[in-house]
Amino acid sequence: MTAALAFDTLQYSKRLQQAGVAAPVADAQAEALAQVLTTGMDALATRADLERVSLAARTDLERVETSLKGDIHALENRLISTEGQLRSEFRSELRLLEQRMTIKLGSMLVVAVGVMAVLDKLL
């Protein structure tokens, strides 16, 4: 997009001539300055360019934010699910440990009673 810049080369040339610059030099300077200003304006961003880029950036950020929120929600669900599985496995392991300890304690009690009975008969 080329932005229009109002630059009156004839008025600029006349002003230079009034300051004592020769007419051909004044005309050449006016044309050169007009060319520089026109060429330079092509490289400048306009307000519309900035607004378009800003809108695109906002749209991209909103899309990323929505995507991140979805990812976070999915991770939260996975974490809750994993926590439930771990709790269930932990409870199962505790029950098995409790059963093994009960069996060992019972076995030790039976052996102790047996030893006491044998000692009682021997003594």
mmCIF file of C-alpha atoms in Angstrom, residues 14-72:
data_model
loop_
_atom_site.group_PDB
_atom_site.id
_atom_site.type_symbol
_atom_site.label_atom_id
_atom_site.label_comp_id
_atom_site.label_asym_id
_atom_site.label_seq_id
_atom_site.Cartn_x
_atom_site.Cartn_y
_atom_site.Cartn_z
ATOM 1 C CA LYS A 14 10.115 28.547 -6.172
ATOM 2 C CA ARG A 15 11.092 28.884 -2.542
ATOM 3 C CA LEU A 16 14.617 27.682 -3.289
ATOM 4 C CA GLN A 17 14.836 30.112 -6.191
ATOM 5 C CA GLN A 18 13.736 32.977 -3.920
ATOM 6 C CA ALA A 19 16.556 31.982 -1.577
ATOM 7 C CA GLY A 20 19.035 32.399 -4.417
ATOM 8 C CA VAL A 21 19.287 28.864 -5.796
ATOM 9 C CA ALA A 22 19.424 28.610 -9.578
ATOM 10 C CA ALA A 23 16.176 27.391 -11.222
ATOM 11 C CA PRO A 24 17.627 24.136 -12.691
ATOM 12 C CA VAL A 25 19.187 23.234 -9.319
ATOM 13 C CA ALA A 26 15.972 24.105 -7.433
ATOM 14 C CA ASP A 27 13.891 21.991 -9.841
ATOM 15 C CA ALA A 28 16.313 19.043 -9.538
ATOM 16 C CA GLN A 29 16.269 19.228 -5.743
ATOM 17 C CA ALA A 30 12.450 19.386 -5.690
ATOM 18 C CA GLU A 31 12.182 16.307 -7.934
ATOM 19 C CA ALA A 32 14.818 14.404 -5.937
ATOM 20 C CA LEU A 33 13.098 15.204 -2.640
ATOM 21 C CA ALA A 34 9.706 14.162 -4.052
ATOM 22 C CA GLN A 35 11.232 10.859 -5.181
ATOM 23 C CA VAL A 36 12.828 10.221 -1.775
ATOM 24 C CA LEU A 37 9.596 10.986 0.048
ATOM 25 C CA THR A 38 7.548 8.749 -2.257
ATOM 26 C CA THR A 39 10.054 5.879 -2.069
ATOM 27 C CA GLY A 40 10.358 6.200 1.700
ATOM 28 C CA MET A 41 6.598 6.155 2.164
ATOM 29 C CA ASP A 42 6.308 2.744 0.501
ATOM 30 C CA ALA A 43 8.397 1.225 3.304
ATOM 31 C CA LEU A 44 6.412 2.802 6.142
ATOM 32 C CA ALA A 45 3.602 0.957 7.901
ATOM 33 C CA THR A 46 0.283 2.713 7.938
ATOM 34 C CA ARG A 47 -2.191 2.768 10.794
ATOM 35 C CA ALA A 48 -4.285 0.247 8.865
ATOM 36 C CA ASP A 49 -1.222 -2.030 8.557
ATOM 37 C CA LEU A 50 -0.622 -1.822 12.304
ATOM 38 C CA GLU A 51 -4.282 -2.457 13.112
ATOM 39 C CA ARG A 52 -4.337 -5.479 10.778
ATOM 40 C CA VAL A 53 -1.199 -6.931 12.400
ATOM 41 C CA SER A 54 -2.559 -6.194 15.871
ATOM 42 C CA LEU A 55 -5.854 -7.926 15.064
ATOM 43 C CA ALA A 56 -4.021 -10.940 13.639
ATOM 44 C CA ALA A 57 -1.813 -11.123 16.751
ATOM 45 C CA ARG A 58 -4.852 -10.917 19.040
ATOM 46 C CA THR A 59 -6.587 -13.653 17.063
ATOM 47 C CA ASP A 60 -3.504 -15.859 17.256
ATOM 48 C CA LEU A 61 -3.172 -15.261 21.006
ATOM 49 C CA GLU A 62 -6.829 -16.092 21.578
ATOM 50 C CA ARG A 63 -6.440 -19.309 19.577
ATOM 51 C CA VAL A 64 -3.338 -20.260 21.578
ATOM 52 C CA GLU A 65 -5.101 -19.413 24.846
ATOM 53 C CA THR A 66 -8.080 -21.590 23.907
ATOM 54 C CA SER A 67 -5.766 -24.426 22.923
ATOM 55 C CA LEU A 68 -3.798 -24.123 26.177
ATOM 56 C CA LYS A 69 -6.978 -24.112 28.240
ATOM 57 C CA GLY A 70 -8.075 -27.301 26.492
ATOM 58 C CA ASP A 71 -4.686 -28.917 27.090
ATOM 59 C CA ILE A 72 -4.733 -27.912 30.763
#
